[in-house]
Structures are given as structure tokens and as C-alpha cells.
């Protein structure tokens, strides 16, 4: 960058952050070091402290504004502190915070109905929990109980959570601790058109990748399985979009072996792909169990498993209880999120702004050699960085450098992929084209600098 290059400017936004009066950056840094788990990681060589949010923007303790293009790791669906969601949460909080499901409560009941109305007809029963890991753990239990089978197929490079059972479903050594896990779980070859054997130029790539699931069923299980787990687009693994026809072919193999199909919609649901309300619809499949978290509550601790009455019935064989699951405040948030997505046409915004964003990526890939692949759907996107476009050797250093520089320029993006070489851009679904212009200008500048 030369002295004359103007620094990109954030679009105008009418919000004055309040004066920050809490503990200093240094104090918080020290408290975090002395009293919080060393397992917690931060982004950036110099981490930032975020004290306020408004829609697609975040503010640090000095009042500096950033465009949030990762939304609390794909969790801020409709915007930070969205006024309608905040009001609905506050109203519920002022009336009743908690009772558990041992009593009737209108909010959980109405919300379950509204949520199931968004899913295909047979997926009508909701079990609320608090996190994506819990949702997937419960789906795993239901699949095994319902089918009477034990074996599960998941995908390499997938992420389904960090608790013991979902660490087994997850398939990245970086997330798997060195202790016993993954019993009965088999990981199929990932359907990754960039790094896998069959690419976008192969019209049969979907069925070819799916054949590995059939092979695993034949070779690694008794031939009967409990189920198949997949994110509808891989998130943590680096925004990987499967080839057309992949899930359709896999679901056929799974169902023939007596298994149920589980769609992890933790990152892809609620219109984010623009093409459809649910990520699985972009692959023309209908799952038997759907797991939801993150964007479902726009930051409220809320997650859900949605399934058929028959599958849901298996949990009634014993007592199953979750203290916070279906909490009225979280459910008020979830219901408000559904309303906002519809009222503000956010799925359409994801489609339109996502197309605009992808056009911006096309300009970037044309001028920056480090970009090996651009991909995604709607506002669920990724930019994979490589040292060499032919060898596709991952470039995590470039990713780290660009990540740090974009922060300095006022843009917060995520990173992911097994090699930490993918920029993950999955902003709140309310971002505008002006925000995208800023984002592309910042990325362009960050890539240009050495
Ligand atoms: N599934 C997917 C696809 C996820 O991305 C995540 C979280 N990154 C989870 C499950 C686990 O969710 P949680 O962190 O809420 O347990």
C-alpha cells in the first residue's frame, strides 16, 4: 500500500455507541489469562475487545466500528441486538424467565409450531436444547434407538460439536482429543470438489463421492446402520459445497441400509443460503432428523432437534430432561427471529447480496494468485488460499496475514478449513451491498499488501 491509497470507508450507519465505562482492555486481558480456560483461543495477533453490537456492526471499547462478516461464528442471523428480537426477549424476561417443561408454557408451544411449519410436513416434532453439540448428541441417540442399529456414517472434514459424542462425529484431528471416542462412527470420503478426486468439471461427481458411503456400509458395518450425519454445507471445514446430487445419492444408500438421514443445519438454516430456507433443500433431499443451533436464536442459547413423530417417540421410552431446553426467553428469541427473517425478506437478501458478494470474489480471484477457490451459497461463503494454484498447497500464513490486516481496516472475517487457510465470510443476513463493497475493497487491499 502506498501513502496515497485511500483506506476503504465503512458505509454510513446511524448508531452512536454508548460510552464504554467497564474494565480496561489490559484488565480484561489479565482476568482472561488468570481465570479463563487456556483452551480459549482468540483471533488476531492483538485480540480485540468487543463491547457493543448493532445489526451488522460491532464496536470495540474505544467506540471503533467494524463490519462483522462472521457474526459470532455464523450465529447472528438477523443482526446484533436487532430491536424487535431484543424487545421480545425483554418482554419475556420481564414476565417469566424460567420454569422448565414440567409446566405448560405458551411461548415454547407456539414457537415449536412456528418452527415446524417452516420444515417439510412430516418433520413436525421439536425437542429444544441449548447448543448445536447437544442437538447432534440427541439426534445420534434418537437415530440409534429408532433403528436399533449402532453404526453411523459421517463425513471427513465435518464438524458437529465438541462434546464427547459429537467429537466422534467431527472429523478433524484438530478437534479430537487423544482419548477414546468415535465408537461405531465411520467417516466417508468428503465430497469436496476442490480437494477431492472429482471436481466441478465432472457431472457425476455427486454419485461418485456417494459411492464411498455405500462402500463403508458394506465394508465397515454389519450392513445395517443407524444413520448418516452431514452438514448441508460444511462450515468449520471451510464452506464446502457438495456437488449436485451428492446427498440424494447418499440418502438412498443410507435408507437402503435401514438408517435415518440427519441434516446438521446449524450453520446453513434460516435462509442463509439464499436459494432455500434450509440448506438440505439445495441438495433436493428431505432428512428424517434436522438439527438447528447458532442462528436459530440470533445469539440466544437455543438449539433444536426436529423430527417425525415416530422417531421422536423413542425418547419417551425413558425419562429425558433438559433443564434449560425450551426456556421461555430463548424461545421468545427464536420466535422473534423467525418473524424477522420473513418480515425483512432476509432469505431474499442472502440470495441477492450473496450473488453480489460472489461477483466481488470473482474480481478478487482474477487479480490475486493466493486465492485458489471461491465458493458458497448466499451468505455462507469461503475463500480458500493456496501457495500455488496448481499444487493447491494450503497457505495458512496468507490467511493469518489477511485476517489480521482486514481487522485493522475495520472488517472482521472468520477462518477455517483443516489447514486454517480458508477465509469464512458469513455475515449477519441483514448486510447491504454497500457493506459488500467495503468488504471487497478491504480484502483487495489486504491481499495486495505483502
Ligand atoms: N454443528 C455445526 C455445523 C457447527 O458449526 C457447530 C459449531 N461450530 C456445531 C454443530 C456445534 O455447536 P455448538 O458450538 O453450539 O455446540
CSV table of N, CA, C and O in Angstrom, one decimal, residues 317-434:
chain,number,residue,atom,x,y,z
A,317,UNK,N,-39.4,-43.7,25.8
A,317,UNK,CA,-39.2,-45.0,26.4
A,317,UNK,C,-38.5,-44.8,27.8
A,317,UNK,O,-38.6,-45.7,28.6
A,318,UNK,N,-37.8,-43.8,28.0
A,318,UNK,CA,-37.2,-43.5,29.3
A,318,UNK,C,-37.5,-42.0,29.6
A,318,UNK,O,-38.1,-41.3,28.8
A,319,UNK,N,-37.0,-41.5,30.7
A,319,UNK,CA,-37.2,-40.1,31.0
A,319,UNK,C,-36.0,-39.3,30.4
A,319,UNK,O,-34.9,-39.7,30.5
A,320,UNK,N,-36.4,-38.3,29.6
A,320,UNK,CA,-35.3,-37.5,29.1
A,320,UNK,C,-35.7,-36.0,29.4
A,320,UNK,O,-36.8,-35.6,29.3
A,321,UNK,N,-34.7,-35.3,30.0
A,321,UNK,CA,-35.0,-34.0,30.5
A,321,UNK,C,-33.8,-33.1,30.3
A,321,UNK,O,-32.7,-33.5,30.3
A,322,UNK,N,-34.1,-31.8,30.0
A,322,UNK,CA,-33.1,-30.8,29.7
A,322,UNK,C,-33.5,-29.5,30.4
A,322,UNK,O,-34.5,-28.9,30.0
A,323,UNK,N,-32.8,-29.1,31.5
A,323,UNK,CA,-33.3,-28.0,32.3
A,323,UNK,C,-33.6,-26.8,31.5
A,323,UNK,O,-34.7,-26.2,31.7
A,324,UNK,N,-32.7,-26.3,30.7
A,324,UNK,CA,-32.9,-25.1,30.0
A,324,UNK,C,-33.6,-25.2,28.7
A,324,UNK,O,-33.9,-24.2,28.1
A,325,UNK,N,-33.7,-26.4,28.2
A,325,UNK,CA,-34.3,-26.7,26.8
A,325,UNK,C,-35.7,-26.1,26.8
A,325,UNK,O,-36.5,-26.5,27.6
A,326,UNK,N,-36.0,-25.2,25.9
A,326,UNK,CA,-37.3,-24.7,25.8
A,326,UNK,C,-37.5,-23.5,26.7
A,326,UNK,O,-38.7,-23.1,27.0
A,327,UNK,N,-36.4,-23.0,27.3
A,327,UNK,CA,-36.5,-21.8,28.2
A,327,UNK,C,-37.4,-20.7,27.5
A,327,UNK,O,-37.1,-20.4,26.3
A,328,UNK,N,-38.3,-20.1,28.2
A,328,UNK,CA,-39.2,-19.1,27.6
A,328,UNK,C,-38.4,-17.9,26.9
A,328,UNK,O,-38.9,-17.4,25.9
A,329,UNK,N,-37.3,-17.5,27.6
A,329,UNK,CA,-36.6,-16.4,27.0
A,329,UNK,C,-36.0,-16.7,25.7
A,329,UNK,O,-36.0,-16.0,24.7
A,330,UNK,N,-35.3,-17.9,25.7
A,330,UNK,CA,-34.7,-18.4,24.4
A,330,UNK,C,-35.8,-18.6,23.3
A,330,UNK,O,-35.5,-18.3,22.1
A,331,UNK,N,-36.9,-19.2,23.7
A,331,UNK,CA,-37.9,-19.4,22.7
A,331,UNK,C,-38.5,-18.1,22.2
A,331,UNK,O,-38.9,-18.0,21.0
A,332,UNK,N,-38.6,-17.1,23.1
A,332,UNK,CA,-39.1,-15.8,22.6
A,332,UNK,C,-38.1,-15.3,21.6
A,332,UNK,O,-38.6,-14.7,20.5
A,333,UNK,N,-36.8,-15.5,21.8
A,333,UNK,CA,-35.8,-15.0,20.8
A,333,UNK,C,-36.0,-15.8,19.5
A,333,UNK,O,-36.0,-15.2,18.4
A,334,UNK,N,-36.2,-17.1,19.6
A,334,UNK,CA,-36.3,-17.9,18.4
A,334,UNK,C,-37.5,-17.6,17.6
A,334,UNK,O,-37.4,-17.5,16.4
A,335,UNK,N,-38.6,-17.3,18.3
A,335,UNK,CA,-39.8,-17.0,17.6
A,335,UNK,C,-39.7,-15.6,16.9
A,335,UNK,O,-40.1,-15.4,15.7
A,336,UNK,N,-39.0,-14.7,17.6
A,336,UNK,CA,-38.8,-13.3,17.0
A,336,UNK,C,-37.9,-13.4,15.8
A,336,UNK,O,-38.1,-12.7,14.8
A,337,UNK,N,-36.9,-14.3,15.8
A,337,UNK,CA,-36.0,-14.5,14.7
A,337,UNK,C,-36.8,-14.9,13.5
A,337,UNK,O,-36.6,-14.4,12.4
A,338,UNK,N,-37.7,-15.9,13.7
A,338,UNK,CA,-38.5,-16.4,12.5
A,338,UNK,C,-39.3,-15.3,11.9
A,338,UNK,O,-39.3,-15.1,10.7
A,339,UNK,N,-39.9,-14.4,12.8
A,339,UNK,CA,-40.7,-13.3,12.3
A,339,UNK,C,-39.8,-12.3,11.5
A,339,UNK,O,-40.3,-11.9,10.4
A,340,UNK,N,-38.7,-12.0,12.0
A,340,UNK,CA,-37.8,-11.0,11.4
A,340,UNK,C,-37.4,-11.5,10.0
A,340,UNK,O,-37.4,-10.8,9.0
A,341,UNK,N,-37.0,-12.8,9.9
A,341,UNK,CA,-36.5,-13.3,8.6
A,341,UNK,C,-37.6,-13.1,7.6
A,341,UNK,O,-37.3,-12.7,6.5
A,342,UNK,N,-38.8,-13.4,8.0
A,342,UNK,CA,-39.9,-13.3,7.0
A,342,UNK,C,-40.2,-11.8,6.7
A,342,UNK,O,-40.3,-11.4,5.6
A,343,UNK,N,-40.4,-11.0,7.8
A,343,UNK,CA,-40.8,-9.6,7.6
A,343,UNK,C,-39.8,-8.8,6.8
A,343,UNK,O,-40.1,-7.9,6.1
A,344,UNK,N,-38.5,-9.1,7.0
A,344,UNK,CA,-37.5,-8.3,6.4
A,344,UNK,C,-36.9,-9.0,5.2
A,344,UNK,O,-35.8,-8.6,4.7
A,345,UNK,N,-37.5,-10.0,4.7
A,345,UNK,CA,-37.1,-10.8,3.5
A,345,UNK,C,-35.6,-11.1,3.5
A,345,UNK,O,-34.9,-10.9,2.5
A,346,UNK,N,-35.2,-11.7,4.6
A,346,UNK,CA,-33.7,-11.9,4.8
A,346,UNK,C,-33.2,-13.0,3.9
A,346,UNK,O,-32.1,-12.9,3.4
A,347,UNK,N,-34.1,-14.0,3.6
A,347,UNK,CA,-33.6,-15.0,2.7
A,347,UNK,C,-33.3,-14.4,1.3
A,347,UNK,O,-32.3,-14.7,0.7
A,348,UNK,N,-34.2,-13.5,0.9
A,348,UNK,CA,-34.0,-12.9,-0.4
A,348,UNK,C,-32.8,-12.0,-0.4
A,348,UNK,O,-32.0,-11.9,-1.3
A,349,UNK,N,-32.5,-11.3,0.8
A,349,UNK,CA,-31.3,-10.5,0.9
A,349,UNK,C,-30.1,-11.4,0.8
A,349,UNK,O,-29.1,-11.0,0.2
A,350,UNK,N,-30.1,-12.6,1.4
A,350,UNK,CA,-29.0,-13.5,1.3
A,350,UNK,C,-28.7,-13.9,-0.1
A,350,UNK,O,-27.6,-14.0,-0.6
A,351,UNK,N,-29.8,-14.1,-0.9
A,351,UNK,CA,-29.7,-14.5,-2.3
A,351,UNK,C,-29.0,-13.4,-3.1
A,351,UNK,O,-28.0,-13.5,-3.8
A,352,UNK,N,-29.6,-12.2,-2.9
A,352,UNK,CA,-29.2,-11.0,-3.7
A,352,UNK,C,-27.8,-10.5,-3.3
A,352,UNK,O,-26.9,-10.4,-4.1
A,353,UNK,N,-27.6,-10.3,-2.0
A,353,UNK,CA,-26.4,-9.8,-1.5
A,353,UNK,C,-25.3,-10.9,-1.7
A,353,UNK,O,-24.1,-10.5,-2.0
A,354,UNK,N,-25.7,-12.1,-1.6
A,354,UNK,CA,-24.7,-13.2,-1.7
A,354,UNK,C,-24.2,-13.3,-3.2
A,354,UNK,O,-23.0,-13.5,-3.4
A,355,UNK,N,-25.1,-13.1,-4.1
A,355,UNK,CA,-24.7,-13.1,-5.6
A,355,UNK,C,-23.7,-11.9,-5.8
A,355,UNK,O,-22.7,-12.0,-6.5
A,356,UNK,N,-24.1,-10.8,-5.2
A,356,UNK,CA,-23.2,-9.6,-5.3
A,356,UNK,C,-21.8,-9.8,-4.7
A,356,UNK,O,-20.8,-9.5,-5.3
A,357,UNK,N,-21.8,-10.5,-3.6
A,357,UNK,CA,-20.6,-10.8,-2.9
A,357,UNK,C,-19.7,-11.8,-3.8
A,357,UNK,O,-18.5,-11.6,-3.9
A,358,UNK,N,-20.4,-12.8,-4.3
A,358,UNK,CA,-19.7,-13.8,-5.2
A,358,UNK,C,-19.1,-13.1,-6.4
A,358,UNK,O,-18.0,-13.4,-6.8
A,359,UNK,N,-19.8,-12.1,-7.0
A,359,UNK,CA,-19.2,-11.3,-8.1
A,359,UNK,C,-18.0,-10.5,-7.6
A,359,UNK,O,-17.0,-10.5,-8.4
A,360,UNK,N,-18.0,-10.0,-6.4
A,360,UNK,CA,-16.8,-9.4,-5.9
A,360,UNK,C,-15.7,-10.4,-5.7
A,360,UNK,O,-14.5,-10.1,-6.1
A,361,UNK,N,-16.0,-11.6,-5.3
A,361,UNK,CA,-14.9,-12.6,-5.2
A,361,UNK,C,-14.3,-12.9,-6.5
A,361,UNK,O,-13.1,-13.2,-6.7
A,362,UNK,N,-15.2,-12.9,-7.6
A,362,UNK,CA,-14.7,-13.2,-8.9
A,362,UNK,C,-13.6,-12.2,-9.3
A,362,UNK,O,-12.6,-12.5,-10.0
A,363,UNK,N,-13.8,-10.9,-9.0
A,363,UNK,CA,-12.9,-9.9,-9.3
A,363,UNK,C,-11.6,-10.1,-8.5
A,363,UNK,O,-10.5,-10.0,-9.0
A,364,UNK,N,-11.7,-10.6,-7.2
A,364,UNK,CA,-10.5,-10.8,-6.4
A,364,UNK,C,-9.7,-12.0,-6.9
A,364,UNK,O,-8.5,-11.9,-7.0
A,365,UNK,N,-10.4,-13.1,-7.3
A,365,UNK,CA,-9.7,-14.3,-7.8
A,365,UNK,C,-8.9,-14.0,-9.1
A,365,UNK,O,-7.9,-14.5,-9.4
A,366,UNK,N,-9.5,-13.0,-9.8
A,366,UNK,CA,-8.8,-12.7,-11.1
A,366,UNK,C,-7.5,-11.9,-10.9
A,366,UNK,O,-6.6,-11.9,-11.7
A,367,UNK,N,-7.4,-11.3,-9.7
A,367,UNK,CA,-6.2,-10.4,-9.5
A,367,UNK,C,-5.3,-10.9,-8.4
A,367,UNK,O,-4.2,-10.3,-8.1
A,368,UNK,N,-5.7,-11.9,-7.6
A,368,UNK,CA,-4.8,-12.4,-6.5
A,368,UNK,C,-4.5,-13.9,-6.6
A,368,UNK,O,-5.4,-14.7,-6.4
A,369,UNK,N,-3.3,-14.2,-6.9
A,369,UNK,CA,-2.8,-15.5,-7.1
A,369,UNK,C,-3.0,-16.4,-5.9
A,369,UNK,O,-3.2,-17.6,-6.0
A,370,UNK,N,-3.0,-15.8,-4.7
A,370,UNK,CA,-3.2,-16.6,-3.5
A,370,UNK,C,-4.5,-17.3,-3.3
A,370,UNK,O,-4.7,-18.2,-2.5
A,371,UNK,N,-5.5,-16.7,-4.1
A,371,UNK,CA,-6.9,-17.3,-4.0
A,371,UNK,C,-7.0,-18.5,-4.9
A,371,UNK,O,-6.9,-18.4,-6.1
A,372,UNK,N,-7.2,-19.7,-4.3
A,372,UNK,CA,-7.3,-20.9,-5.1
A,372,UNK,C,-8.7,-21.2,-5.4
A,372,UNK,O,-9.0,-21.7,-6.5
A,373,UNK,N,-9.7,-20.9,-4.5
A,373,UNK,CA,-11.0,-21.3,-4.8
A,373,UNK,C,-12.0,-20.3,-4.1
A,373,UNK,O,-11.6,-19.8,-3.0
A,374,UNK,N,-13.1,-19.9,-4.7
A,374,UNK,CA,-14.1,-19.1,-4.1
A,374,UNK,C,-15.4,-20.0,-4.1
A,374,UNK,O,-15.6,-20.7,-5.1
A,375,UNK,N,-16.1,-20.0,-3.1
A,375,UNK,CA,-17.3,-20.9,-3.1
A,375,UNK,C,-18.3,-20.4,-2.1
A,375,UNK,O,-18.1,-19.6,-1.2
A,376,UNK,N,-19.5,-21.1,-2.2
A,376,UNK,CA,-20.5,-20.8,-1.2
A,376,UNK,C,-21.9,-20.6,-1.9
A,376,UNK,O,-22.0,-20.7,-3.1
A,377,UNK,N,-22.8,-20.4,-1.0
A,377,UNK,CA,-24.2,-20.1,-1.5
A,377,UNK,C,-24.8,-19.0,-0.6
A,377,UNK,O,-24.6,-19.1,0.6
A,378,UNK,N,-25.4,-18.0,-1.2
A,378,UNK,CA,-25.9,-16.9,-0.4
A,378,UNK,C,-24.9,-16.3,0.5
A,378,UNK,O,-23.8,-15.9,0.0
A,379,UNK,N,-25.1,-16.2,1.8
A,379,UNK,CA,-24.2,-15.5,2.7
A,379,UNK,C,-23.5,-16.6,3.5
A,379,UNK,O,-23.1,-16.4,4.7
A,380,UNK,N,-23.2,-17.8,2.9
A,380,UNK,CA,-22.5,-18.9,3.5
A,380,UNK,C,-21.3,-19.1,2.6
A,380,UNK,O,-21.4,-19.9,1.6
A,381,UNK,N,-20.2,-18.4,2.7
A,381,UNK,CA,-19.2,-18.4,1.7
A,381,UNK,C,-17.8,-18.6,2.2
A,381,UNK,O,-17.5,-18.5,3.4
A,382,UNK,N,-16.8,-18.9,1.3
A,382,UNK,CA,-15.4,-19.1,1.7
A,382,UNK,C,-14.5,-18.8,0.6
A,382,UNK,O,-14.9,-18.9,-0.6
A,383,UNK,N,-13.3,-18.4,1.0
A,383,UNK,CA,-12.2,-18.1,0.0
A,383,UNK,C,-11.0,-18.9,0.5
A,383,UNK,O,-10.5,-18.7,1.5
A,384,UNK,N,-10.6,-19.9,-0.4
A,384,UNK,CA,-9.5,-20.8,0.0
A,384,UNK,C,-8.2,-20.3,-0.5
A,384,UNK,O,-8.1,-20.0,-1.7
A,385,UNK,N,-7.2,-20.2,0.3
A,385,UNK,CA,-5.9,-19.6,0.0
A,385,UNK,C,-4.8,-20.7,-0.2
A,385,UNK,O,-4.7,-21.6,0.6
A,386,UNK,N,-4.1,-20.5,-1.3
A,386,UNK,CA,-3.1,-21.5,-1.6
A,386,UNK,C,-1.7,-20.9,-1.9
A,386,UNK,O,-1.7,-19.7,-2.3
A,387,UNK,N,-0.6,-21.7,-1.8
A,387,UNK,CA,0.7,-21.1,-2.2
A,387,UNK,C,0.9,-21.2,-3.7
A,387,UNK,O,1.6,-20.4,-4.2
A,388,UNK,N,0.2,-22.1,-4.3
A,388,UNK,CA,0.3,-22.4,-5.7
A,388,UNK,C,-1.0,-22.9,-6.3
A,388,UNK,O,-1.5,-23.9,-5.7
A,389,UNK,N,-1.5,-22.3,-7.3
A,389,UNK,CA,-2.8,-22.7,-7.8
A,389,UNK,C,-2.8,-24.1,-8.4
A,389,UNK,O,-3.8,-24.8,-8.5
A,390,UNK,N,-1.6,-24.6,-8.8
A,390,UNK,CA,-1.5,-25.9,-9.5
A,390,UNK,C,-1.4,-27.0,-8.4
A,390,UNK,O,-2.2,-28.0,-8.4
A,391,UNK,N,-0.5,-26.8,-7.4
A,391,UNK,CA,-0.4,-27.8,-6.4
A,391,UNK,C,-1.4,-27.7,-5.4
A,391,UNK,O,-1.7,-28.7,-4.6
A,392,UNK,N,-2.0,-26.6,-5.3
A,392,UNK,CA,-3.1,-26.3,-4.2
A,392,UNK,C,-2.6,-26.4,-2.8
A,392,UNK,O,-3.3,-26.7,-1.9
A,393,UNK,N,-1.3,-26.2,-2.7
A,393,UNK,CA,-0.7,-26.3,-1.3
A,393,UNK,C,-1.3,-25.2,-0.4
A,393,UNK,O,-1.3,-24.0,-0.8
A,394,UNK,N,-1.9,-25.6,0.7
A,394,UNK,CA,-2.6,-24.6,1.5
A,394,UNK,C,-1.7,-23.5,2.0
A,394,UNK,O,-0.5,-23.7,2.2
A,395,UNK,N,-2.2,-22.3,2.2
A,395,UNK,CA,-1.4,-21.1,2.6
A,395,UNK,C,-2.0,-20.5,3.9
A,395,UNK,O,-2.6,-19.4,3.8
A,396,UNK,N,-1.8,-21.2,5.0
A,396,UNK,CA,-2.4,-20.6,6.2
A,396,UNK,C,-1.7,-19.3,6.6
A,396,UNK,O,-2.4,-18.5,7.3
A,397,UNK,N,-0.4,-19.1,6.2
A,397,UNK,CA,0.2,-17.8,6.6
A,397,UNK,C,-0.5,-16.6,5.9
A,397,UNK,O,-0.6,-15.6,6.5
A,398,UNK,N,-0.8,-16.8,4.7
A,398,UNK,CA,-1.5,-15.7,4.0
A,398,UNK,C,-2.9,-15.5,4.6
A,398,UNK,O,-3.3,-14.3,4.8
A,399,UNK,N,-3.5,-16.5,5.0
A,399,UNK,CA,-4.8,-16.4,5.7
A,399,UNK,C,-4.7,-15.6,6.9
A,399,UNK,O,-5.4,-14.7,7.2
A,400,UNK,N,-3.7,-15.9,7.7
A,400,UNK,CA,-3.5,-15.2,9.0
A,400,UNK,C,-3.1,-13.8,8.8
A,400,UNK,O,-3.6,-12.9,9.4
A,401,UNK,N,-2.3,-13.5,7.7
A,401,UNK,CA,-1.9,-12.1,7.5
A,401,UNK,C,-3.1,-11.3,7.0
A,401,UNK,O,-3.4,-10.2,7.5
A,402,UNK,N,-3.9,-11.9,6.1
A,402,UNK,CA,-5.1,-11.2,5.6
A,402,UNK,C,-6.1,-10.9,6.7
A,402,UNK,O,-6.7,-9.9,6.9
A,403,UNK,N,-6.2,-12.0,7.6
A,403,UNK,CA,-7.2,-11.8,8.7
A,403,UNK,C,-6.8,-10.7,9.6
A,403,UNK,O,-7.6,-9.8,10.0
A,404,UNK,N,-5.5,-10.6,9.9
A,404,UNK,CA,-5.0,-9.5,10.8
A,404,UNK,C,-5.2,-8.1,10.1
A,404,UNK,O,-5.6,-7.2,10.8
A,405,UNK,N,-4.9,-8.1,8.9
A,405,UNK,CA,-4.9,-6.8,8.2
A,405,UNK,C,-6.4,-6.3,8.0
A,405,UNK,O,-6.7,-5.1,8.1
A,406,UNK,N,-7.3,-7.2,7.7
A,406,UNK,CA,-8.7,-6.8,7.5
A,406,UNK,C,-9.2,-6.2,8.8
A,406,UNK,O,-10.0,-5.3,8.8
A,407,UNK,N,-8.8,-6.8,9.9
A,407,UNK,CA,-9.3,-6.3,11.2
A,407,UNK,C,-8.8,-4.9,11.4
A,407,UNK,O,-9.5,-4.0,11.7
A,408,UNK,N,-7.5,-4.6,11.0
A,408,UNK,CA,-7.0,-3.2,11.2
A,408,UNK,C,-7.8,-2.3,10.3
A,408,UNK,O,-7.9,-1.1,10.6
A,409,UNK,N,-8.3,-2.8,9.2
A,409,UNK,CA,-9.0,-1.9,8.3
A,409,UNK,C,-10.5,-1.9,8.6
A,409,UNK,O,-11.3,-1.3,7.8
A,410,UNK,N,-11.0,-2.5,9.7
A,410,UNK,CA,-12.3,-2.4,10.1
A,410,UNK,C,-13.3,-3.5,9.7
A,410,UNK,O,-14.5,-3.4,9.7
A,411,UNK,N,-12.7,-4.7,9.2
A,411,UNK,CA,-13.5,-5.8,8.8
A,411,UNK,C,-13.2,-7.1,9.6
A,411,UNK,O,-12.0,-7.4,9.7
A,412,UNK,N,-14.2,-7.7,10.1
A,412,UNK,CA,-14.0,-9.0,10.9
A,412,UNK,C,-14.5,-10.1,10.0
A,412,UNK,O,-15.7,-10.2,9.7
A,413,UNK,N,-13.6,-11.0,9.6
A,413,UNK,CA,-14.0,-12.2,8.9
A,413,UNK,C,-13.6,-13.4,9.7
A,413,UNK,O,-12.8,-13.3,10.7
A,414,UNK,N,-14.0,-14.6,9.3
A,414,UNK,CA,-13.7,-15.8,10.1
A,414,UNK,C,-12.6,-16.6,9.3
A,414,UNK,O,-12.3,-16.3,8.1
A,415,UNK,N,-12.1,-17.6,9.9
A,415,UNK,CA,-11.2,-18.5,9.2
A,415,UNK,C,-11.6,-20.0,9.5
A,415,UNK,O,-12.2,-20.2,10.5
A,416,UNK,N,-11.2,-20.9,8.7
A,416,UNK,CA,-11.5,-22.3,8.9
A,416,UNK,C,-10.8,-23.2,7.9
A,416,UNK,O,-9.8,-22.8,7.3
A,417,UNK,N,-11.3,-24.4,7.7
A,417,UNK,CA,-10.7,-25.4,6.9
A,417,UNK,C,-9.7,-26.1,7.8
A,417,UNK,O,-9.1,-25.5,8.7
A,418,UNK,N,-9.4,-27.4,7.4
A,418,UNK,CA,-8.5,-28.2,8.2
A,418,UNK,C,-7.1,-27.5,8.3
A,418,UNK,O,-6.4,-27.6,9.3
A,419,UNK,N,-6.7,-26.8,7.2
A,419,UNK,CA,-5.4,-26.2,7.2
A,419,UNK,C,-5.4,-24.8,7.6
A,419,UNK,O,-4.4,-24.1,7.4
A,420,UNK,N,-6.5,-24.3,8.1
A,420,UNK,CA,-6.7,-22.9,8.5
A,420,UNK,C,-6.3,-21.9,7.4
A,420,UNK,O,-5.6,-20.9,7.6
A,421,UNK,N,-6.7,-22.3,6.2
A,421,UNK,CA,-6.4,-21.5,5.0
A,421,UNK,C,-7.6,-21.0,4.3
A,421,UNK,O,-7.5,-20.7,3.1
A,422,UNK,N,-8.8,-21.0,5.0
A,422,UNK,CA,-10.0,-20.6,4.3
A,422,UNK,C,-10.5,-19.4,5.0
A,422,UNK,O,-10.7,-19.4,6.3
A,423,UNK,N,-10.8,-18.3,4.3
A,423,UNK,CA,-11.5,-17.1,4.9
A,423,UNK,C,-12.9,-17.5,4.9
A,423,UNK,O,-13.5,-17.8,3.8
A,424,UNK,N,-13.6,-17.4,6.0
A,424,UNK,CA,-15.0,-17.7,6.1
A,424,UNK,C,-15.8,-16.4,6.2
A,424,UNK,O,-15.6,-15.7,7.2
A,425,UNK,N,-16.7,-16.2,5.3
A,425,UNK,CA,-17.4,-14.9,5.3
A,425,UNK,C,-18.9,-15.3,5.3
A,425,UNK,O,-19.5,-15.8,4.4
A,426,UNK,N,-19.5,-15.1,6.5
A,426,UNK,CA,-20.9,-15.5,6.8
A,426,UNK,C,-21.5,-14.4,7.7
A,426,UNK,O,-21.7,-14.7,8.9
A,427,UNK,N,-21.7,-13.3,7.2
A,427,UNK,CA,-22.2,-12.1,8.0
A,427,UNK,C,-23.6,-12.3,8.5
A,427,UNK,O,-24.4,-13.1,7.9
A,428,UNK,N,-24.1,-11.4,9.3
A,428,UNK,CA,-25.5,-11.3,9.6
A,428,UNK,C,-26.3,-11.2,8.3
A,428,UNK,O,-25.8,-10.5,7.4
A,429,UNK,N,-27.4,-11.7,8.3
A,429,UNK,CA,-28.2,-11.8,7.0
A,429,UNK,C,-28.7,-10.5,6.5
A,429,UNK,O,-29.4,-10.4,5.5
A,430,UNK,N,-28.5,-9.4,7.3
A,430,UNK,CA,-29.0,-8.1,7.0
A,430,UNK,C,-28.0,-7.2,6.3
A,430,UNK,O,-28.2,-6.0,6.1
A,431,UNK,N,-26.8,-7.7,6.0
A,431,UNK,CA,-25.8,-6.8,5.4
A,431,UNK,C,-26.3,-6.3,4.0
A,431,UNK,O,-27.1,-6.9,3.3
A,432,UNK,N,-25.7,-5.2,3.6
A,432,UNK,CA,-26.1,-4.5,2.4
A,432,UNK,C,-25.1,-4.6,1.3
A,432,UNK,O,-23.9,-5.0,1.6
A,433,UNK,N,-25.4,-4.2,0.1
A,433,UNK,CA,-24.4,-4.1,-1.0
A,433,UNK,C,-23.3,-3.1,-0.7
A,433,UNK,O,-22.2,-3.4,-1.0
A,434,UNK,N,-23.7,-2.1,0.0
A,434,UNK,CA,-22.6,-1.1,0.4
A,434,UNK,C,-21.6,-1.8,1.3
A,434,UNK,O,-20.4,-1.5,1.3
